[in-house]
Coordinates of C-alpha atoms in Angstrom, one line a residue:
M1 CA 74.4 71.1 105.0
S2 CA 77.7 72.8 104.8
D3 CA 78.0 73.4 101.0
F4 CA 77.0 77.0 100.3
N5 CA 78.3 77.2 96.7
F6 CA 74.8 77.8 95.5
M7 CA 74.7 81.1 97.3
N8 CA 75.8 84.3 95.5
S9 CA 76.1 87.9 96.6
G10 CA 75.1 89.3 93.2
T11 CA 78.3 91.3 92.7
I12 CA 80.3 88.8 90.6
D13 CA 78.9 90.0 87.2
S14 CA 79.2 93.7 87.9
D15 CA 82.7 94.9 88.8
E16 CA 84.8 92.1 90.2
G17 CA 87.4 92.2 87.4
A18 CA 88.0 95.9 87.9
Y19 CA 88.3 95.5 91.6
I20 CA 90.9 92.7 91.3
D21 CA 92.9 94.7 88.7
S22 CA 92.9 97.7 91.0
F23 CA 93.9 95.5 94.0
R24 CA 96.8 94.0 92.0
E25 CA 97.9 97.4 90.9
N26 CA 97.9 98.8 94.4
I27 CA 99.8 95.7 95.8
T28 CA 102.4 96.0 93.0
A29 CA 102.9 99.7 93.8
M30 CA 103.3 99.1 97.5
L31 CA 105.8 96.3 96.9
S32 CA 107.8 98.4 94.4
L33 CA 108.0 101.2 96.9
F34 CA 108.9 98.9 99.8
I35 CA 111.7 97.3 97.8
S36 CA 113.1 100.5 96.4
K37 CA 113.1 102.1 99.9
S38 CA 114.9 99.0 101.2
L39 CA 117.6 99.2 98.5
E40 CA 118.1 102.9 99.3
D41 CA 118.6 102.0 103.0
A42 CA 121.0 99.2 102.1
V43 CA 123.0 101.7 99.9
K44 CA 123.1 104.3 102.7
Y45 CA 124.4 101.6 105.1
I46 CA 127.2 100.5 102.9
E47 CA 128.2 104.2 102.2
I48 CA 128.4 104.7 106.0
C49 CA 130.5 101.5 106.3
K50 CA 132.7 102.7 103.4
R51 CA 132.2 99.5 101.4
D52 CA 131.8 99.1 97.6
G53 CA 128.8 96.7 97.3
V54 CA 125.6 95.6 98.9
T55 CA 125.7 92.1 100.4
K56 CA 122.9 89.7 101.0
K57 CA 123.0 90.5 104.8
D58 CA 122.8 94.3 104.0
L59 CA 119.7 93.7 102.0
E60 CA 118.2 91.4 104.6
L61 CA 118.7 94.0 107.3
A62 CA 117.3 96.8 105.1
L63 CA 114.2 94.8 104.3
K64 CA 113.6 94.1 108.0
Y65 CA 114.2 97.7 108.9
Q66 CA 111.8 98.8 106.1
A67 CA 109.1 96.3 107.2
R68 CA 109.3 97.7 110.8
K69 CA 109.1 101.3 109.5
F70 CA 106.3 100.4 107.1
F71 CA 104.0 98.9 109.7
N72 CA 104.6 101.7 112.3

């Protein structure tokens, strides 16, 4: 018997909706911060290189740098 759908923890009716909303809000905030910091890094880089615009490669490198910084 591997179907355990009949089991229930008892927390579904109480506060799951608020938990999911809070989780989504936190994820959205972290992603917004992550992306804005990446854009700031890309702009700093192009200013150092004395260029006028951010390229796809600049943004890719900034996202990689920010991911490394984020998880350390």
